[in-house]
mmCIF file of C-alpha atoms and ligand atoms in Angstrom:
data_model
loop_
_atom_site.group_PDB
_atom_site.id
_atom_site.type_symbol
_atom_site.label_atom_id
_atom_site.label_comp_id
_atom_site.label_asym_id
_atom_site.label_seq_id
_atom_site.Cartn_x
_atom_site.Cartn_y
_atom_site.Cartn_z
ATOM 1 C CA MET A 1 -3.131 64.260 5.186
ATOM 2 C CA SER A 2 -3.172 60.679 4.044
ATOM 3 C CA GLN A 3 -6.219 59.299 2.278
ATOM 4 C CA LYS A 4 -8.475 57.145 4.505
ATOM 5 C CA TRP A 5 -9.412 53.686 3.257
ATOM 6 C CA VAL A 6 -11.526 50.697 4.154
ATOM 7 C CA ILE A 7 -10.674 47.748 1.922
ATOM 8 C CA GLY A 8 -12.440 44.396 2.031
ATOM 9 C CA ASN A 9 -10.472 41.239 1.266
ATOM 10 C CA TRP A 10 -12.837 38.390 0.510
ATOM 11 C CA LYS A 11 -9.990 35.876 0.240
ATOM 12 C CA MET A 12 -11.202 32.602 -1.354
ATOM 13 C CA ASN A 13 -14.864 33.168 -0.511
ATOM 14 C CA GLY A 14 -17.997 34.065 -2.432
ATOM 15 C CA ASP A 15 -20.226 32.665 -5.141
ATOM 16 C CA LEU A 16 -22.210 34.206 -7.960
ATOM 17 C CA SER A 17 -25.438 34.570 -6.036
ATOM 18 C CA SER A 18 -24.189 35.807 -2.646
ATOM 19 C CA ASN A 19 -21.706 38.203 -4.297
ATOM 20 C CA ILE A 20 -24.551 40.207 -5.820
ATOM 21 C CA THR A 21 -26.281 40.695 -2.487
ATOM 22 C CA LEU A 22 -23.063 41.691 -0.752
ATOM 23 C CA LEU A 23 -21.857 44.025 -3.508
ATOM 24 C CA SER A 24 -25.173 45.748 -3.819
ATOM 25 C CA ALA A 25 -25.386 46.277 -0.040
ATOM 26 C CA ILE A 26 -21.920 47.807 0.265
ATOM 27 C CA THR A 27 -22.462 50.238 -2.600
ATOM 28 C CA HIS A 28 -25.165 51.854 -0.500
ATOM 29 C CA ALA A 29 -22.855 52.619 2.418
ATOM 30 C CA SER A 30 -22.246 56.298 2.860
ATOM 31 C CA GLY A 31 -19.052 57.618 4.357
ATOM 32 C CA THR A 32 -16.072 59.828 3.774
ATOM 33 C CA ALA A 33 -13.278 57.291 3.328
ATOM 34 C CA LYS A 34 -12.571 55.465 0.097
ATOM 35 C CA MET A 35 -13.842 51.903 -0.102
ATOM 36 C CA ALA A 36 -12.518 49.020 -2.185
ATOM 37 C CA VAL A 37 -13.171 45.278 -2.339
ATOM 38 C CA CYS A 38 -10.655 42.600 -3.304
ATOM 39 C CA VAL A 39 -12.641 39.832 -4.977
ATOM 40 C CA PRO A 40 -11.401 36.475 -6.321
ATOM 41 C CA TYR A 41 -10.336 36.566 -9.997
ATOM 42 C CA PRO A 42 -13.322 34.685 -11.463
ATOM 43 C CA TYR A 43 -15.724 37.233 -9.982
ATOM 44 C CA LEU A 44 -13.988 40.372 -11.241
ATOM 45 C CA ALA A 45 -16.281 40.699 -14.253
ATOM 46 C CA GLN A 46 -19.373 40.251 -12.116
ATOM 47 C CA ALA A 47 -18.132 42.745 -9.527
ATOM 48 C CA GLN A 48 -17.138 45.233 -12.214
ATOM 49 C CA VAL A 49 -20.761 45.350 -13.394
ATOM 50 C CA ALA A 50 -22.199 45.367 -9.876
ATOM 51 C CA LEU A 51 -19.990 48.269 -8.773
ATOM 52 C CA GLN A 52 -20.535 50.373 -11.874
ATOM 53 C CA GLY A 53 -21.684 53.882 -11.036
ATOM 54 C CA SER A 54 -20.779 53.447 -7.340
ATOM 55 C CA ALA A 55 -17.822 54.901 -5.485
ATOM 56 C CA VAL A 56 -16.583 51.447 -4.442
ATOM 57 C CA LEU A 57 -13.340 50.541 -6.179
ATOM 58 C CA LEU A 58 -12.635 47.101 -7.548
ATOM 59 C CA ALA A 59 -9.468 45.389 -6.371
ATOM 60 C CA ALA A 60 -7.754 42.015 -6.799
ATOM 61 C CA GLN A 61 -5.974 39.875 -4.210
ATOM 62 C CA ASP A 62 -2.782 39.164 -6.108
ATOM 63 C CA VAL A 63 -1.018 39.889 -9.391
ATOM 64 C CA SER A 64 1.772 38.286 -11.345
ATOM 65 C CA GLN A 65 5.194 39.880 -11.373
ATOM 66 C CA PHE A 66 5.359 39.010 -15.079
ATOM 67 C CA ASP A 67 3.762 40.907 -17.970
ATOM 68 C CA LYS A 68 2.708 37.962 -20.153
ATOM 69 C CA GLY A 69 3.825 34.611 -21.466
ATOM 70 C CA ALA A 70 4.354 31.056 -20.303
ATOM 71 C CA TYR A 71 3.368 31.448 -16.641
ATOM 72 C CA THR A 72 0.548 28.975 -16.167
ATOM 73 C CA GLY A 73 -1.978 30.044 -13.578
ATOM 74 C CA GLU A 74 -0.735 33.609 -13.335
ATOM 75 C CA VAL A 75 -2.799 36.758 -13.956
ATOM 76 C CA SER A 76 -1.102 39.928 -15.164
ATOM 77 C CA ALA A 77 -1.709 43.497 -14.078
ATOM 78 C CA SER A 78 -2.891 44.482 -17.562
ATOM 79 C CA MET A 79 -5.495 41.669 -17.485
ATOM 80 C CA LEU A 80 -6.781 43.020 -14.170
ATOM 81 C CA LYS A 81 -7.003 46.495 -15.666
ATOM 82 C CA GLU A 82 -9.249 45.219 -18.435
ATOM 83 C CA PHE A 83 -11.819 44.336 -15.777
ATOM 84 C CA GLY A 84 -11.818 47.745 -14.145
ATOM 85 C CA VAL A 85 -9.473 46.808 -11.311
ATOM 86 C CA THR A 86 -7.682 49.816 -9.847
ATOM 87 C CA MET A 87 -5.944 48.285 -6.804
ATOM 88 C CA VAL A 88 -4.321 45.000 -5.919
ATOM 89 C CA LEU A 89 -2.971 43.390 -2.755
ATOM 90 C CA VAL A 90 0.657 42.344 -2.893
ATOM 91 C CA GLY A 91 2.507 40.363 -0.256
ATOM 92 C CA HIS A 92 -0.493 39.371 1.818
ATOM 93 C CA SER A 93 0.798 37.148 4.616
ATOM 94 C CA GLU A 94 -1.152 34.180 3.256
ATOM 95 C CA ARG A 95 0.715 34.579 -0.057
ATOM 96 C CA ARG A 96 4.013 34.890 1.787
ATOM 97 C CA SER A 97 3.498 31.981 4.167
ATOM 98 C CA LEU A 98 1.385 29.513 2.150
ATOM 99 C CA PHE A 99 2.664 30.205 -1.356
ATOM 100 C CA GLY A 100 6.307 30.992 -0.715
ATOM 101 C CA GLU A 101 6.309 34.628 -1.781
ATOM 102 C CA THR A 102 9.606 36.238 -0.870
ATOM 103 C CA ASP A 103 10.330 39.930 -0.312
ATOM 104 C CA ASP A 104 11.799 40.035 -3.832
ATOM 105 C CA ILE A 105 8.685 38.567 -5.438
ATOM 106 C CA VAL A 106 6.467 40.973 -3.506
ATOM 107 C CA ALA A 107 8.591 43.904 -4.671
ATOM 108 C CA ALA A 108 8.420 42.742 -8.291
ATOM 109 C CA LYS A 109 4.646 42.363 -8.020
ATOM 110 C CA ALA A 110 4.305 45.905 -6.663
ATOM 111 C CA ALA A 111 6.391 47.144 -9.585
ATOM 112 C CA SER A 112 4.320 45.322 -12.173
ATOM 113 C CA ALA A 113 1.097 46.703 -10.669
ATOM 114 C CA ILE A 114 2.471 50.232 -10.786
ATOM 115 C CA LYS A 115 3.660 49.789 -14.350
ATOM 116 C CA ALA A 116 0.077 48.974 -15.368
ATOM 117 C CA GLY A 117 -1.319 51.933 -13.414
ATOM 118 C CA LEU A 118 -2.734 49.919 -10.517
ATOM 119 C CA THR A 119 -2.348 50.901 -6.864
ATOM 120 C CA PRO A 120 -0.528 48.138 -4.970
ATOM 121 C CA VAL A 121 -1.636 47.595 -1.396
ATOM 122 C CA VAL A 122 1.661 46.368 0.024
ATOM 123 C CA CYS A 123 1.116 44.116 3.054
ATOM 124 C CA VAL A 124 3.716 43.646 5.751
ATOM 125 C CA GLY A 125 3.587 42.012 9.163
ATOM 126 C CA GLU A 126 5.424 39.849 11.655
ATOM 127 C CA THR A 127 4.550 36.384 12.958
ATOM 128 C CA LEU A 128 3.903 35.717 16.632
ATOM 129 C CA ALA A 129 7.323 34.072 17.016
ATOM 130 C CA GLU A 130 8.970 37.142 15.486
ATOM 131 C CA ARG A 131 7.036 39.464 17.797
ATOM 132 C CA ASP A 132 7.800 37.348 20.853
ATOM 133 C CA SER A 133 11.492 37.380 20.063
ATOM 134 C CA GLY A 134 11.519 41.170 19.718
ATOM 135 C CA GLN A 135 11.927 41.171 15.928
ATOM 136 C CA ALA A 136 8.688 42.859 14.879
ATOM 137 C CA LYS A 137 10.319 46.135 13.897
ATOM 138 C CA GLU A 138 13.142 44.499 11.997
ATOM 139 C CA VAL A 139 10.740 42.258 10.058
ATOM 140 C CA VAL A 140 8.205 44.873 8.986
ATOM 141 C CA LEU A 141 10.917 47.345 8.033
ATOM 142 C CA ARG A 142 12.781 44.676 6.056
ATOM 143 C CA GLN A 143 9.580 43.829 4.169
ATOM 144 C CA PHE A 144 8.900 47.520 3.554
ATOM 145 C CA LYS A 145 12.449 48.266 2.429
ATOM 146 C CA ALA A 146 12.490 45.408 -0.075
ATOM 147 C CA VAL A 147 9.570 47.068 -1.873
ATOM 148 C CA SER A 148 10.698 50.629 -1.376
ATOM 149 C CA ASP A 149 14.221 49.956 -2.704
ATOM 150 C CA TYR A 150 12.780 48.224 -5.748
ATOM 151 C CA ILE A 151 10.155 50.790 -6.767
ATOM 152 C CA GLY A 152 11.756 53.986 -5.448
ATOM 153 C CA VAL A 153 9.964 57.029 -4.105
ATOM 154 C CA GLU A 154 7.926 57.562 -7.262
ATOM 155 C CA GLY A 155 6.522 54.058 -6.959
ATOM 156 C CA LEU A 156 6.049 54.323 -3.230
ATOM 157 C CA ASN A 157 3.917 57.405 -3.684
ATOM 158 C CA GLN A 158 1.498 55.249 -5.660
ATOM 159 C CA CYS A 159 1.200 52.557 -2.991
ATOM 160 C CA VAL A 160 -0.987 52.002 0.006
ATOM 161 C CA LEU A 161 0.662 50.135 2.899
ATOM 162 C CA ALA A 162 -1.080 47.637 5.138
ATOM 163 C CA TYR A 163 0.278 46.420 8.446
ATOM 164 C CA GLU A 164 -1.139 42.990 9.146
ATOM 165 C CA PRO A 165 0.362 41.192 12.119
ATOM 166 C CA VAL A 166 0.218 37.548 11.015
ATOM 167 C CA TRP A 167 -0.844 36.441 14.490
ATOM 168 C CA ALA A 168 -3.964 38.647 14.252
ATOM 169 C CA ILE A 169 -5.202 37.512 10.851
ATOM 170 C CA GLY A 170 -8.314 35.373 10.990
ATOM 171 C CA THR A 171 -7.495 34.398 14.565
ATOM 172 C CA GLY A 172 -9.835 36.708 16.433
ATOM 173 C CA LEU A 173 -6.748 38.224 18.080
ATOM 174 C CA THR A 174 -6.374 41.915 17.333
ATOM 175 C CA ALA A 175 -3.336 44.046 17.941
ATOM 176 C CA THR A 176 -4.145 46.558 20.634
ATOM 177 C CA PRO A 177 -4.573 50.073 19.261
ATOM 178 C CA GLU A 178 -1.207 50.911 20.888
ATOM 179 C CA GLN A 179 0.548 47.942 19.270
ATOM 180 C CA ALA A 180 -0.868 48.932 15.875
ATOM 181 C CA GLN A 181 0.085 52.576 16.338
ATOM 182 C CA GLU A 182 3.636 51.675 17.300
ATOM 183 C CA VAL A 183 4.222 49.696 14.105
ATOM 184 C CA HIS A 184 2.405 52.267 11.956
ATOM 185 C CA ALA A 185 4.694 54.949 13.332
ATOM 186 C CA TRP A 186 7.767 52.880 12.351
ATOM 187 C CA LEU A 187 6.362 52.462 8.871
ATOM 188 C CA ARG A 188 5.420 56.142 8.631
ATOM 189 C CA GLU A 189 8.936 57.124 9.572
ATOM 190 C CA ALA A 190 10.489 54.725 7.059
ATOM 191 C CA ALA A 191 8.163 55.920 4.290
ATOM 192 C CA THR A 192 8.827 59.569 5.110
ATOM 193 C CA GLN A 193 12.560 58.920 5.092
ATOM 194 C CA ALA A 194 12.162 57.309 1.685
ATOM 195 C CA GLY A 195 10.355 60.474 0.534
ATOM 196 C CA ALA A 196 6.722 59.274 0.626
ATOM 197 C CA VAL A 197 5.107 61.710 3.032
ATOM 198 C CA ASP A 198 1.396 61.144 2.468
ATOM 199 C CA ILE A 199 1.233 57.382 2.171
ATOM 200 C CA SER A 200 -1.859 55.692 3.624
ATOM 201 C CA ILE A 201 -1.078 52.967 6.160
ATOM 202 C CA LEU A 202 -3.944 50.579 6.893
ATOM 203 C CA TYR A 203 -4.279 48.082 9.731
ATOM 204 C CA GLY A 204 -5.516 44.547 9.107
ATOM 205 C CA GLY A 205 -6.134 41.617 11.417
ATOM 206 C CA SER A 206 -9.487 40.744 12.999
ATOM 207 C CA VAL A 207 -10.946 44.242 12.575
ATOM 208 C CA LYS A 208 -14.642 44.189 13.431
ATOM 209 C CA ALA A 209 -17.370 46.752 13.965
ATOM 210 C CA VAL A 210 -16.751 46.616 17.726
ATOM 211 C CA ASN A 211 -13.029 47.445 17.593
ATOM 212 C CA ALA A 212 -12.747 49.478 14.368
ATOM 213 C CA ALA A 213 -13.237 52.970 15.790
ATOM 214 C CA GLU A 214 -10.575 52.501 18.439
ATOM 215 C CA ILE A 215 -8.024 51.221 15.937
ATOM 216 C CA PHE A 216 -8.887 53.833 13.313
ATOM 217 C CA GLY A 217 -8.560 56.501 16.007
ATOM 218 C CA GLN A 218 -4.773 56.019 16.206
ATOM 219 C CA ALA A 219 -2.695 58.827 14.734
ATOM 220 C CA ASP A 220 -0.935 56.770 12.066
ATOM 221 C CA VAL A 221 -3.765 54.386 11.180
ATOM 222 C CA ASP A 222 -5.432 55.499 7.957
ATOM 223 C CA GLY A 223 -8.056 52.783 7.808
ATOM 224 C CA GLY A 224 -8.320 49.038 7.551
ATOM 225 C CA LEU A 225 -7.868 45.955 5.428
ATOM 226 C CA ILE A 226 -10.760 43.763 6.442
ATOM 227 C CA GLY A 227 -10.894 40.002 5.863
ATOM 228 C CA GLY A 228 -13.627 37.920 7.513
ATOM 229 C CA ALA A 229 -15.798 40.889 8.447
ATOM 230 C CA SER A 230 -15.903 42.105 4.833
ATOM 231 C CA LEU A 231 -18.102 39.119 3.949
ATOM 232 C CA VAL A 232 -20.975 40.414 6.052
ATOM 233 C CA ALA A 233 -22.547 43.547 4.582
ATOM 234 C CA GLU A 234 -23.763 45.119 7.853
ATOM 235 C CA GLU A 235 -20.469 44.437 9.576
ATOM 236 C CA PHE A 236 -18.361 45.810 6.721
ATOM 237 C CA THR A 237 -20.592 48.870 6.402
ATOM 238 C CA ALA A 238 -20.339 49.540 10.133
ATOM 239 C CA ILE A 239 -16.544 49.282 9.949
ATOM 240 C CA TYR A 240 -16.542 51.679 7.000
ATOM 241 C CA GLN A 241 -18.607 54.127 8.975
ATOM 242 C CA ALA A 242 -16.301 53.869 11.992
ATOM 243 C CA ILE A 243 -13.580 55.787 10.228
HETATM 244 P P1 LIG B 1 -9.123 39.144 8.995
HETATM 245 O O1 LIG B 1 -8.136 39.218 7.725
HETATM 246 O O2 LIG B 1 -9.819 40.496 9.057
HETATM 247 O O3 LIG B 1 -10.059 38.022 8.684
HETATM 248 O O4 LIG B 1 -8.282 38.902 10.179
HETATM 249 C C1 LIG B 1 -7.466 40.378 7.357
HETATM 250 C C2 LIG B 1 -6.705 40.120 6.087
HETATM 251 O O5 LIG B 1 -6.095 39.045 5.970
HETATM 252 O O6 LIG B 1 -6.689 40.934 5.155
#
């Protein structure tokens, strides 16, 4: 059985005063799945303190593929570790599309997270044009394979996967539960073939309290990566409890 997860991705949102309210509210949510929040770098120290003693895990939204050195603006996996981070997103579609991250960079980032003992949450997903032209399977499996070939089965066993159709992120459009399940099954098969049998595969893209249970009810959906709705405590808590 794969571990169930609900992971919040704040993206570039938050401030010192509202973070405290949100973090304190989500630590009181009770449920059986694991919960994590991906906060912006400057707030890691604040969140580390706020989450202390709770079951909510601290995560980051990105990590450098490099260990240290002359890489202005980059943040290494070992720096994240110093602030109590245990997980990190790699290859989020916004990183791929807005910041030019290639499959190779994403794979190297996953490897550097693993090397530092962090759990990479490897994001994959097709654009609307790719879906419309019948390439969804090819794209998500190519993105998966780039990481899997680079880190091998041992690395893969330390990852969480997230399927995030680009056309459903922040758009209000959600994949139907059947569309999500279909892609999750492709990913499950590819991961199993690579030797990772218990990998968690999360769905992300306009998950809300009203649609969470239906999506989480699919056989190969092990939880969610939640963007916009993770900024509202009641909404995020309700999603967490829908699993
Ligand atoms: P959304 O974002 O829930 O706002 O669509 C999901 C994500 O990008 O992780």
